[in-house]
PDB file of C-alpha atoms and ligand atoms in Angstrom:
ATOM      1  CA  MET A   1     128.827 128.711  26.020  1.00 81.00           C
ATOM      2  CA  PRO A   2     128.360 132.475  26.122  1.00 92.00           C
ATOM      3  CA  PRO A   3     129.424 134.200  22.887  1.00 95.00           C
ATOM      4  CA  ILE A   4     132.978 135.538  22.672  1.00 98.00           C
ATOM      5  CA  LEU A   5     133.264 138.589  20.422  1.00 98.00           C
ATOM      6  CA  HIS A   6     136.278 140.708  19.505  1.00 98.00           C
ATOM      7  CA  ARG A   7     135.443 144.110  18.106  1.00 97.00           C
ATOM      8  CA  LEU A   8     138.079 144.936  15.473  1.00 97.00           C
ATOM      9  CA  THR A   9     136.665 148.178  14.082  1.00 96.00           C
ATOM     10  CA  GLU A  10     133.364 150.028  14.303  1.00 95.00           C
ATOM     11  CA  LYS A  11     131.996 147.733  11.586  1.00 96.00           C
ATOM     12  CA  ILE A  12     133.948 144.476  11.933  1.00 98.00           C
ATOM     13  CA  THR A  13     133.627 141.919  14.737  1.00 98.00           C
ATOM     14  CA  ALA A  14     135.440 138.599  15.114  1.00 98.00           C
ATOM     15  CA  ILE A  15     133.206 135.842  16.430  1.00 98.00           C
ATOM     16  CA  ASP A  16     135.064 133.100  18.297  1.00 98.00           C
ATOM     17  CA  LEU A  17     133.373 129.870  17.208  1.00 98.00           C
ATOM     18  CA  GLN A  18     134.757 128.030  20.262  1.00 98.00           C
ATOM     19  CA  PHE A  19     135.470 124.955  18.174  1.00 97.00           C
ATOM     20  CA  GLN A  20     135.651 121.799  20.320  1.00 95.00           C
ATOM     21  CA  GLY A  21     134.780 124.013  23.288  1.00 95.00           C
ATOM     22  CA  ARG A  22     138.067 125.895  22.962  1.00 95.00           C
ATOM     23  CA  PRO A  23     138.514 129.626  22.443  1.00 96.00           C
ATOM     24  CA  GLU A  24     140.883 130.944  19.760  1.00 96.00           C
ATOM     25  CA  VAL A  25     140.786 128.072  17.280  1.00 96.00           C
ATOM     26  CA  ILE A  26     138.351 129.211  14.548  1.00 98.00           C
ATOM     27  CA  ALA A  27     137.075 132.746  13.907  1.00 98.00           C
ATOM     28  CA  ALA A  28     134.337 134.084  11.647  1.00 98.00           C
ATOM     29  CA  TYR A  29     134.422 137.790  10.753  1.00 98.00           C
ATOM     30  CA  LEU A  30     131.197 139.769  10.797  1.00 98.00           C
ATOM     31  CA  PHE A  31     130.708 143.002   8.827  1.00 98.00           C
ATOM     32  CA  TYR A  32     127.724 145.193   9.692  1.00 98.00           C
ATOM     33  CA  ASP A  33     126.678 148.673   8.617  1.00 96.00           C
ATOM     34  CA  GLY A  34     123.503 148.935  10.694  1.00 96.00           C
ATOM     35  CA  SER A  35     121.183 147.458   8.065  1.00 96.00           C
ATOM     36  CA  GLU A  36     122.994 144.603   6.305  1.00 98.00           C
ATOM     37  CA  ALA A  37     125.577 142.085   7.403  1.00 98.00           C
ATOM     38  CA  ALA A  38     128.134 139.780   5.799  1.00 98.00           C
ATOM     39  CA  LEU A  39     130.473 137.076   7.074  1.00 98.00           C
ATOM     40  CA  ILE A  40     133.956 136.064   6.048  1.00 98.00           C
ATOM     41  CA  GLU A  41     134.091 132.326   6.911  1.00 98.00           C
ATOM     42  CA  THR A  42     131.178 130.320   8.259  1.00 98.00           C
ATOM     43  CA  GLY A  43     133.150 127.800  10.295  1.00 98.00           C
ATOM     44  CA  PRO A  44     131.994 124.175  10.381  1.00 98.00           C
ATOM     45  CA  THR A  45     128.462 122.890  10.922  1.00 98.00           C
ATOM     46  CA  THR A  46     129.348 121.828  14.484  1.00 98.00           C
ATOM     47  CA  THR A  47     129.692 125.481  15.544  1.00 98.00           C
ATOM     48  CA  VAL A  48     126.750 126.943  13.622  1.00 98.00           C
ATOM     49  CA  GLU A  49     124.708 127.674  16.763  1.00 98.00           C
ATOM     50  CA  THR A  50     127.663 129.475  18.341  1.00 98.00           C
ATOM     51  CA  LEU A  51     127.999 131.479  15.123  1.00 98.00           C
ATOM     52  CA  LEU A  52     124.329 132.501  15.098  1.00 98.00           C
ATOM     53  CA  GLU A  53     124.401 133.399  18.801  1.00 98.00           C
ATOM     54  CA  GLY A  54     127.521 135.466  18.161  1.00 98.00           C
ATOM     55  CA  ILE A  55     125.894 137.360  15.299  1.00 98.00           C
ATOM     56  CA  GLN A  56     122.919 138.249  17.498  1.00 98.00           C
ATOM     57  CA  ALA A  57     125.156 139.113  20.457  1.00 98.00           C
ATOM     58  CA  ALA A  58     126.920 141.571  18.130  1.00 98.00           C
ATOM     59  CA  GLY A  59     123.570 143.310  17.701  1.00 98.00           C
ATOM     60  CA  VAL A  60     122.798 141.977  14.233  1.00 98.00           C
ATOM     61  CA  PRO A  61     119.327 140.508  13.519  1.00 98.00           C
ATOM     62  CA  LEU A  62     119.795 137.240  11.612  1.00 98.00           C
ATOM     63  CA  GLU A  63     117.502 138.354   8.790  1.00 98.00           C
ATOM     64  CA  GLU A  64     119.981 141.150   7.991  1.00 98.00           C
ATOM     65  CA  LEU A  65     122.729 138.656   7.160  1.00 98.00           C
ATOM     66  CA  ARG A  66     123.106 138.686   3.355  1.00 98.00           C
ATOM     67  CA  GLN A  67     126.522 137.432   2.231  1.00 98.00           C
ATOM     68  CA  LEU A  68     128.751 134.507   3.154  1.00 98.00           C
ATOM     69  CA  ILE A  69     132.276 134.905   1.838  1.00 98.00           C
ATOM     70  CA  VAL A  70     134.608 131.947   2.241  1.00 98.00           C
ATOM     71  CA  THR A  71     138.383 132.080   1.761  1.00 98.00           C
ATOM     72  CA  HIS A  72     138.329 128.429   0.705  1.00 98.00           C
ATOM     73  CA  ILE A  73     136.082 125.422   1.019  1.00 97.00           C
ATOM     74  CA  HIS A  74     137.782 123.360   3.736  1.00 96.00           C
ATOM     75  CA  LEU A  75     135.293 122.292   6.379  1.00 96.00           C
ATOM     76  CA  ASP A  76     136.675 124.504   9.148  1.00 97.00           C
ATOM     77  CA  HIS A  77     136.124 127.568   6.914  1.00 98.00           C
ATOM     78  CA  ALA A  78     133.022 126.831   4.826  1.00 98.00           C
ATOM     79  CA  GLY A  79     131.514 123.632   6.226  1.00 98.00           C
ATOM     80  CA  ALA A  80     128.369 125.393   7.489  1.00 98.00           C
ATOM     81  CA  ALA A  81     127.624 127.274   4.244  1.00 98.00           C
ATOM     82  CA  GLY A  82     125.020 124.782   3.005  1.00 98.00           C
ATOM     83  CA  VAL A  83     123.270 124.517   6.362  1.00 98.00           C
ATOM     84  CA  LEU A  84     123.102 128.314   6.623  1.00 98.00           C
ATOM     85  CA  VAL A  85     121.691 128.710   3.099  1.00 98.00           C
ATOM     86  CA  ARG A  86     119.070 126.051   3.798  1.00 98.00           C
ATOM     87  CA  ARG A  87     118.031 127.967   6.906  1.00 98.00           C
ATOM     88  CA  PHE A  88     118.287 131.471   5.421  1.00 98.00           C
ATOM     89  CA  PRO A  89     117.548 130.981   1.709  1.00 98.00           C
ATOM     90  CA  TRP A  90     118.267 134.595   0.780  1.00 98.00           C
ATOM     91  CA  LEU A  91     121.975 134.150   1.533  1.00 98.00           C
ATOM     92  CA  ARG A  92     124.561 134.124  -1.247  1.00 98.00           C
ATOM     93  CA  VAL A  93     127.890 132.293  -0.939  1.00 98.00           C
ATOM     94  CA  TYR A  94     130.990 133.902  -2.512  1.00 98.00           C
ATOM     95  CA  VAL A  95     133.672 131.430  -3.498  1.00 98.00           C
ATOM     96  CA  HIS A  96     136.703 130.819  -5.729  1.00 98.00           C
ATOM     97  CA  PRO A  97     135.877 129.346  -9.174  1.00 98.00           C
ATOM     98  CA  VAL A  98     137.804 126.143  -8.411  1.00 98.00           C
ATOM     99  CA  GLY A  99     135.994 125.734  -5.069  1.00 98.00           C
ATOM    100  CA  ALA A 100     132.472 126.511  -6.287  1.00 98.00           C
ATOM    101  CA  PRO A 101     131.656 123.069  -7.794  1.00 98.00           C
ATOM    102  CA  HIS A 102     132.632 121.418  -4.501  1.00 97.00           C
ATOM    103  CA  LEU A 103     130.201 123.531  -2.501  1.00 98.00           C
ATOM    104  CA  ALA A 104     127.436 122.572  -4.942  1.00 98.00           C
ATOM    105  CA  ASP A 105     128.433 118.905  -4.708  1.00 98.00           C
ATOM    106  CA  PRO A 106     130.573 118.241  -1.621  1.00 97.00           C
ATOM    107  CA  SER A 107     131.044 114.498  -2.259  1.00 96.00           C
ATOM    108  CA  LYS A 108     134.716 114.729  -3.350  1.00 94.00           C
ATOM    109  CA  LEU A 109     135.509 117.209  -0.581  1.00 93.00           C
ATOM    110  CA  LEU A 110     133.976 114.846   1.979  1.00 95.00           C
ATOM    111  CA  ALA A 111     135.830 111.831   0.590  1.00 93.00           C
ATOM    112  CA  SER A 112     139.095 113.759   0.879  1.00 89.00           C
ATOM    113  CA  ALA A 113     138.251 114.872   4.432  1.00 91.00           C
ATOM    114  CA  ALA A 114     137.271 111.300   5.380  1.00 92.00           C
ATOM    115  CA  ARG A 115     140.749 110.085   4.364  1.00 89.00           C
ATOM    116  CA  LEU A 116     142.236 112.636   6.763  1.00 87.00           C
ATOM    117  CA  TYR A 117     139.830 112.445   9.708  1.00 90.00           C
ATOM    118  CA  GLY A 118     138.478 108.882   9.504  1.00 90.00           C
ATOM    119  CA  ASP A 119     135.689 108.174  11.985  1.00 91.00           C
ATOM    120  CA  LYS A 120     136.151 111.615  13.600  1.00 93.00           C
ATOM    121  CA  LEU A 121     134.818 113.316  10.460  1.00 93.00           C
ATOM    122  CA  ASP A 122     131.270 113.766  11.670  1.00 92.00           C
ATOM    123  CA  SER A 123     131.996 114.649  15.304  1.00 94.00           C
ATOM    124  CA  LEU A 124     134.526 117.303  14.241  1.00 95.00           C
ATOM    125  CA  TRP A 125     132.696 118.924  11.352  1.00 96.00           C
ATOM    126  CA  GLY A 126     129.066 117.745  11.372  1.00 96.00           C
ATOM    127  CA  PRO A 127     126.871 117.249   8.321  1.00 95.00           C
ATOM    128  CA  VAL A 128     127.797 119.093   5.129  1.00 96.00           C
ATOM    129  CA  VAL A 129     124.847 120.171   3.008  1.00 96.00           C
ATOM    130  CA  PRO A 130     125.258 121.163  -0.674  1.00 98.00           C
ATOM    131  CA  VAL A 131     124.869 124.843  -1.555  1.00 98.00           C
ATOM    132  CA  PRO A 132     122.418 125.080  -4.479  1.00 98.00           C
ATOM    133  CA  ALA A 133     124.332 126.338  -7.532  1.00 97.00           C
ATOM    134  CA  GLU A 134     122.053 129.375  -7.933  1.00 98.00           C
ATOM    135  CA  LYS A 135     123.107 130.607  -4.474  1.00 98.00           C
ATOM    136  CA  LEU A 136     126.800 130.628  -5.400  1.00 98.00           C
ATOM    137  CA  VAL A 137     128.647 133.716  -6.589  1.00 98.00           C
ATOM    138  CA  VAL A 138     131.988 132.940  -8.221  1.00 98.00           C
ATOM    139  CA  VAL A 139     134.745 135.409  -7.288  1.00 98.00           C
ATOM    140  CA  ASN A 140     137.794 135.891  -9.475  1.00 98.00           C
ATOM    141  CA  ASP A 141     141.195 137.380  -8.725  1.00 98.00           C
ATOM    142  CA  GLY A 142     140.959 141.168  -8.435  1.00 98.00           C
ATOM    143  CA  ASP A 143     137.180 141.242  -8.085  1.00 98.00           C
ATOM    144  CA  GLN A 144     135.775 143.823  -5.716  1.00 98.00           C
ATOM    145  CA  LEU A 145     132.831 142.716  -3.624  1.00 98.00           C
ATOM    146  CA  LYS A 146     130.377 145.271  -2.310  1.00 97.00           C
ATOM    147  CA  LEU A 147     129.979 144.583   1.411  1.00 95.00           C
ATOM    148  CA  PRO A 148     128.016 146.428   4.096  1.00 93.00           C
ATOM    149  CA  GLY A 149     129.962 149.648   4.610  1.00 91.00           C
ATOM    150  CA  THR A 150     132.950 148.714   2.464  1.00 96.00           C
ATOM    151  CA  ASN A 151     134.431 146.863  -0.514  1.00 97.00           C
ATOM    152  CA  LEU A 152     136.526 143.726  -0.393  1.00 98.00           C
ATOM    153  CA  CYS A 153     139.224 143.015  -2.959  1.00 98.00           C
ATOM    154  CA  ALA A 154     139.901 139.346  -3.750  1.00 98.00           C
ATOM    155  CA  PHE A 155     143.443 137.967  -4.084  1.00 98.00           C
ATOM    156  CA  ASP A 156     143.879 134.562  -5.633  1.00 98.00           C
ATOM    157  CA  THR A 157     146.365 133.006  -3.188  1.00 98.00           C
ATOM    158  CA  PRO A 158     147.056 129.332  -3.883  1.00 98.00           C
ATOM    159  CA  GLY A 159     149.425 127.237  -1.769  1.00 98.00           C
ATOM    160  CA  HIS A 160     147.437 125.920   1.181  1.00 98.00           C
ATOM    161  CA  ALA A 161     144.761 125.043  -1.377  1.00 97.00           C
ATOM    162  CA  ARG A 162     144.476 125.675  -5.089  1.00 96.00           C
ATOM    163  CA  HIS A 163     141.159 127.455  -4.556  1.00 97.00           C
ATOM    164  CA  HIS A 164     142.094 130.024  -1.919  1.00 98.00           C
ATOM    165  CA  HIS A 165     141.318 133.739  -1.718  1.00 98.00           C
ATOM    166  CA  ALA A 166     142.550 136.361   0.691  1.00 98.00           C
ATOM    167  CA  TYR A 167     140.372 139.475   0.993  1.00 98.00           C
ATOM    168  CA  LEU A 168     141.499 143.035   1.589  1.00 98.00           C
ATOM    169  CA  ASP A 169     138.967 145.311   3.259  1.00 98.00           C
ATOM    170  CA  MET A 170     139.390 148.575   1.364  1.00 97.00           C
ATOM    171  CA  ARG A 171     138.105 150.645   4.288  1.00 97.00           C
ATOM    172  CA  SER A 172     140.169 149.359   7.213  1.00 97.00           C
ATOM    173  CA  ASN A 173     143.041 147.974   5.095  1.00 98.00           C
ATOM    174  CA  LEU A 174     142.783 144.751   7.099  1.00 98.00           C
ATOM    175  CA  LEU A 175     143.621 141.584   5.186  1.00 98.00           C
ATOM    176  CA  PHE A 176     141.519 138.476   5.782  1.00 98.00           C
ATOM    177  CA  THR A 177     143.888 135.653   5.111  1.00 98.00           C
ATOM    178  CA  GLY A 178     142.030 132.361   5.614  1.00 98.00           C
ATOM    179  CA  ASP A 179     144.924 129.899   5.913  1.00 98.00           C
ATOM    180  CA  VAL A 180     147.465 131.497   3.563  1.00 98.00           C
ATOM    181  CA  ALA A 181     148.996 133.499   6.456  1.00 98.00           C
ATOM    182  CA  GLY A 182     149.236 130.334   8.560  1.00 98.00           C
ATOM    183  CA  VAL A 183     148.036 129.599  12.082  1.00 98.00           C
ATOM    184  CA  ARG A 184     149.103 131.864  14.926  1.00 97.00           C
ATOM    185  CA  MET A 185     147.689 132.241  18.414  1.00 96.00           C
ATOM    186  CA  PRO A 186     147.101 135.684  19.946  1.00 96.00           C
ATOM    187  CA  GLY A 187     150.145 137.052  21.709  1.00 94.00           C
ATOM    188  CA  VAL A 188     152.434 134.302  20.392  1.00 96.00           C
ATOM    189  CA  ARG A 189     155.406 134.745  18.067  1.00 96.00           C
ATOM    190  CA  TYR A 190     155.129 131.480  16.171  1.00 97.00           C
ATOM    191  CA  VAL A 191     153.344 130.807  12.869  1.00 98.00           C
ATOM    192  CA  ARG A 192     152.480 127.221  11.960  1.00 97.00           C
ATOM    193  CA  PRO A 193     151.948 126.446   8.279  1.00 98.00           C
ATOM    194  CA  PRO A 194     148.793 124.368   7.803  1.00 98.00           C
ATOM    195  CA  THR A 195     149.881 122.050   4.995  1.00 97.00           C
ATOM    196  CA  PRO A 196     147.101 119.518   4.411  1.00 95.00           C
ATOM    197  CA  PRO A 197     146.671 117.252   1.410  1.00 93.00           C
ATOM    198  CA  PRO A 198     145.699 117.191  -1.372  1.00 93.00           C
ATOM    199  CA  GLU A 199     146.493 120.626  -2.865  1.00 95.00           C
ATOM    200  CA  LEU A 200     149.502 121.853  -0.873  1.00 97.00           C
ATOM    201  CA  ASP A 201     151.879 123.660  -3.233  1.00 97.00           C
ATOM    202  CA  ILE A 202     154.956 125.137  -1.533  1.00 98.00           C
ATOM    203  CA  GLU A 203     156.123 127.216  -4.505  1.00 97.00           C
ATOM    204  CA  ALA A 204     152.682 128.671  -5.107  1.00 98.00           C
ATOM    205  CA  TRP A 205     152.364 129.435  -1.399  1.00 98.00           C
ATOM    206  CA  VAL A 206     155.693 131.285  -1.300  1.00 98.00           C
ATOM    207  CA  ALA A 207     154.509 133.357  -4.284  1.00 98.00           C
ATOM    208  CA  SER A 208     151.199 134.081  -2.511  1.00 98.00           C
ATOM    209  CA  ILE A 209     153.110 135.250   0.573  1.00 98.00           C
ATOM    210  CA  ALA A 210     155.139 137.660  -1.588  1.00 98.00           C
ATOM    211  CA  ARG A 211     151.968 138.952  -3.190  1.00 98.00           C
ATOM    212  CA  LEU A 212     150.194 139.578   0.113  1.00 98.00           C
ATOM    213  CA  ARG A 213     153.270 141.067   1.748  1.00 98.00           C
ATOM    214  CA  ALA A 214     153.280 143.693  -1.011  1.00 97.00           C
ATOM    215  CA  VAL A 215     149.721 144.715  -0.081  1.00 97.00           C
ATOM    216  CA  ASN A 216     151.075 146.438   3.050  1.00 96.00           C
ATOM    217  CA  ALA A 217     147.941 145.671   5.018  1.00 98.00           C
ATOM    218  CA  ALA A 218     147.243 147.428   8.314  1.00 98.00           C
ATOM    219  CA  GLY A 219     146.748 144.043   9.955  1.00 98.00           C
ATOM    220  CA  LEU A 220     146.219 140.358   9.251  1.00 98.00           C
ATOM    221  CA  CYS A 221     142.966 138.666  10.270  1.00 98.00           C
ATOM    222  CA  LEU A 222     143.673 134.955  10.537  1.00 98.00           C
ATOM    223  CA  THR A 223     140.887 132.406  10.704  1.00 98.00           C
ATOM    224  CA  HIS A 224     143.138 130.589  13.234  1.00 98.00           C
ATOM    225  CA  PHE A 225     143.220 133.040  15.078  1.00 98.00           C
ATOM    226  CA  GLY A 226     142.475 136.726  15.194  1.00 98.00           C
ATOM    227  CA  LEU A 227     143.933 140.094  14.273  1.00 98.00           C
ATOM    228  CA  PHE A 228     147.678 140.730  14.167  1.00 98.00           C
ATOM    229  CA  ARG A 229     149.127 144.187  13.732  1.00 97.00           C
ATOM    230  CA  GLY A 230     152.660 145.458  14.090  1.00 93.00           C
ATOM    231  CA  ASN A 231     155.591 143.813  12.369  1.00 95.00           C
ATOM    232  CA  LEU A 232     153.838 141.854   9.641  1.00 97.00           C
ATOM    233  CA  ASP A 233     157.090 141.234   7.782  1.00 97.00           C
ATOM    234  CA  TRP A 234     158.178 139.198  10.787  1.00 98.00           C
ATOM    235  CA  HIS A 235     154.943 137.185  10.534  1.00 98.00           C
ATOM    236  CA  TRP A 236     155.377 136.460   6.824  1.00 98.00           C
ATOM    237  CA  ASP A 237     159.068 135.561   7.309  1.00 98.00           C
ATOM    238  CA  ASP A 238     158.314 133.180  10.161  1.00 98.00           C
ATOM    239  CA  LEU A 239     155.612 131.428   8.134  1.00 98.00           C
ATOM    240  CA  GLU A 240     157.682 131.191   4.959  1.00 98.00           C
ATOM    241  CA  HIS A 241     160.806 129.859   6.659  1.00 98.00           C
ATOM    242  CA  ARG A 242     158.892 127.174   8.515  1.00 98.00           C
ATOM    243  CA  LEU A 243     156.840 126.199   5.459  1.00 98.00           C
ATOM    244  CA  VAL A 244     160.027 125.656   3.470  1.00 98.00           C
ATOM    245  CA  ASP A 245     162.085 124.122   6.337  1.00 98.00           C
ATOM    246  CA  TRP A 246     159.477 121.516   7.176  1.00 98.00           C
ATOM    247  CA  GLY A 247     159.135 120.691   3.512  1.00 98.00           C
ATOM    248  CA  GLN A 248     162.892 120.092   3.345  1.00 97.00           C
ATOM    249  CA  ILE A 249     162.810 117.800   6.389  1.00 97.00           C
ATOM    250  CA  VAL A 250     160.016 115.701   4.899  1.00 98.00           C
ATOM    251  CA  ARG A 251     161.789 115.586   1.540  1.00 97.00           C
ATOM    252  CA  ASP A 252     165.041 114.388   3.149  1.00 97.00           C
ATOM    253  CA  GLN A 253     163.178 111.704   5.068  1.00 97.00           C
ATOM    254  CA  LEU A 254     161.448 110.509   1.898  1.00 96.00           C
ATOM    255  CA  SER A 255     164.729 110.360   0.005  1.00 96.00           C
ATOM    256  CA  LYS A 256     166.141 108.187   2.828  1.00 96.00           C
ATOM    257  CA  GLY A 257     163.221 105.814   2.366  1.00 96.00           C
ATOM    258  CA  ALA A 258     161.539 106.626   5.710  1.00 97.00           C
ATOM    259  CA  THR A 259     157.985 105.316   6.172  1.00 97.00           C
ATOM    260  CA  ASP A 260     155.064 107.708   6.490  1.00 96.00           C
ATOM    261  CA  ASN A 261     154.840 106.808  10.160  1.00 97.00           C
ATOM    262  CA  ALA A 262     158.528 107.464  10.774  1.00 97.00           C
ATOM    263  CA  ILE A 263     158.174 110.859   9.091  1.00 97.00           C
ATOM    264  CA  LEU A 264     155.189 111.647  11.300  1.00 97.00           C
ATOM    265  CA  GLU A 265     157.205 110.822  14.422  1.00 97.00           C
ATOM    266  CA  ARG A 266     160.162 112.864  13.157  1.00 96.00           C
ATOM    267  CA  MET A 267     157.929 115.886  12.534  1.00 97.00           C
ATOM    268  CA  LYS A 268     156.150 115.557  15.890  1.00 96.00           C
ATOM    269  CA  THR A 269     159.555 115.765  17.573  1.00 95.00           C
ATOM    270  CA  GLN A 270     160.577 118.681  15.352  1.00 95.00           C
ATOM    271  CA  ILE A 271     157.436 120.689  16.084  1.00 95.00           C
ATOM    272  CA  ALA A 272     157.414 119.880  19.815  1.00 93.00           C
ATOM    273  CA  THR A 273     161.068 120.927  20.080  1.00 94.00           C
ATOM    274  CA  GLU A 274     160.481 124.227  18.278  1.00 94.00           C
ATOM    275  CA  MET A 275     157.482 125.106  20.398  1.00 93.00           C
ATOM    276  CA  HIS A 276     159.010 123.941  23.667  1.00 92.00           C
ATOM    277  CA  ALA A 277     162.092 126.071  23.032  1.00 92.00           C
ATOM    278  CA  GLN A 278     159.809 129.108  22.930  1.00 91.00           C
ATOM    279  CA  ARG A 279     157.625 127.875  25.833  1.00 93.00           C
ATOM    280  CA  ILE A 280     154.531 127.907  23.635  1.00 93.00           C
ATOM    281  CA  ASP A 281     151.405 125.972  24.552  1.00 90.00           C
ATOM    282  CA  ALA A 282     150.823 123.847  21.448  1.00 90.00           C
ATOM    283  CA  THR A 283     147.257 122.771  22.258  1.00 90.00           C
ATOM    284  CA  ALA A 284     145.314 125.383  20.277  1.00 90.00           C
ATOM    285  CA  TYR A 285     147.757 125.007  17.366  1.00 94.00           C
ATOM    286  CA  ASP A 286     147.189 121.243  17.407  1.00 92.00           C
ATOM    287  CA  VAL A 287     143.393 121.624  17.382  1.00 92.00           C
ATOM    288  CA  ALA A 288     143.580 124.077  14.468  1.00 91.00           C
ATOM    289  CA  VAL A 289     145.956 121.930  12.395  1.00 92.00           C
ATOM    290  CA  SER A 290     147.014 118.416  13.285  1.00 90.00           C
ATOM    291  CA  TYR A 291     150.469 116.876  12.832  1.00 92.00           C
ATOM    292  CA  GLU A 292     148.881 114.166  10.709  1.00 92.00           C
ATOM    293  CA  SER A 293     147.509 116.660   8.183  1.00 93.00           C
ATOM    294  CA  VAL A 294     150.765 118.658   8.080  1.00 96.00           C
ATOM    295  CA  VAL A 295     152.811 115.551   7.326  1.00 96.00           C
ATOM    296  CA  ALA A 296     150.317 113.940   4.930  1.00 96.00           C
ATOM    297  CA  GLY A 297     150.218 117.171   2.902  1.00 97.00           C
ATOM    298  CA  TYR A 298     154.000 117.363   2.492  1.00 98.00           C
ATOM    299  CA  ILE A 299     154.327 113.665   1.637  1.00 97.00           C
ATOM    300  CA  ARG A 300     151.682 113.934  -1.037  1.00 96.00           C
ATOM    301  CA  TYR A 301     153.257 117.126  -2.390  1.00 97.00           C
ATOM    302  CA  TRP A 302     156.693 115.547  -2.820  1.00 97.00           C
ATOM    303  CA  LYS A 303     155.327 112.331  -4.271  1.00 94.00           C
ATOM    304  CA  LYS A 304     153.322 114.344  -6.808  1.00 89.00           C
ATOM    305  CA  ALA A 305     156.409 116.451  -7.623  1.00 85.00           C
ATOM    306  CA  GLN A 306     158.384 113.267  -8.299  1.00 79.00           C
ATOM    307  CA  VAL A 307     155.747 111.876 -10.640  1.00 62.00           C
ATOM    308  CA  GLY A 308     155.271 115.227 -12.395  1.00 55.00           C
TER     309      GLY A 308
HETATM  310 ZN1  LIG B   1     141.750 126.237   8.282  1.00 55.12          ZN
END
């Protein structure tokens, strides 16, 4: 597959990782100042060759890549970090303090992913290699990272995961949102909340949305997928309403004693109806975040809330 690049600014390029052979599912963002390069997100191991071809197609020699910054450690965002460090041992991986131990020892992360993906785990994400602890750089809320040609400011933004950062590029004022700004396809006015188990936290997510809204970014760079400018309040509203609405539907179903399977069917109908009403092609949304993970995340959230 020939590389697909989207030039965002003079120094920032989005590389389309063409996950599962599809464009516009997973992006990695490349920063380059002519002598050193950095990435926000590595994508999974299954797309590592596409990533490396993309970096070179953007005119960056691989030996100039220095920093891997991941918004969180889920396999579609950071799965390739260990493989990349093994191949290019000078790389450093920048990660949230809660996520760092799971990059050094991915066994719990993989067990959690195996519950979600079953026998598709390996074909979707590929092997996950530990990142040696000495290659990790722990990033805390408010930290500023020195990147080629700019600084990035880290925002602790829990909700989708406990260990999630968004990053504001201080030069372009673009905000790199990982999954906290949801999933949205280019040119489409519909934001799907990716709500996987086990760390979904609706209240924390709503607070993270308020925090990032207040940043007044010039644009949002979503991992799924791409740069959105214009009316960002609309984007945040759409995400927040749906995140809360879907949570309410799942909660009502649980209180009526519905089975997990019945809730899944109910939500499939809900989502299909919403998207059909707007004549949106759901395929790329479904590849980026499955119905199963959306529903499993909400169910676990409400069951935890009940116990707690
Ligand atoms: Zn994701």
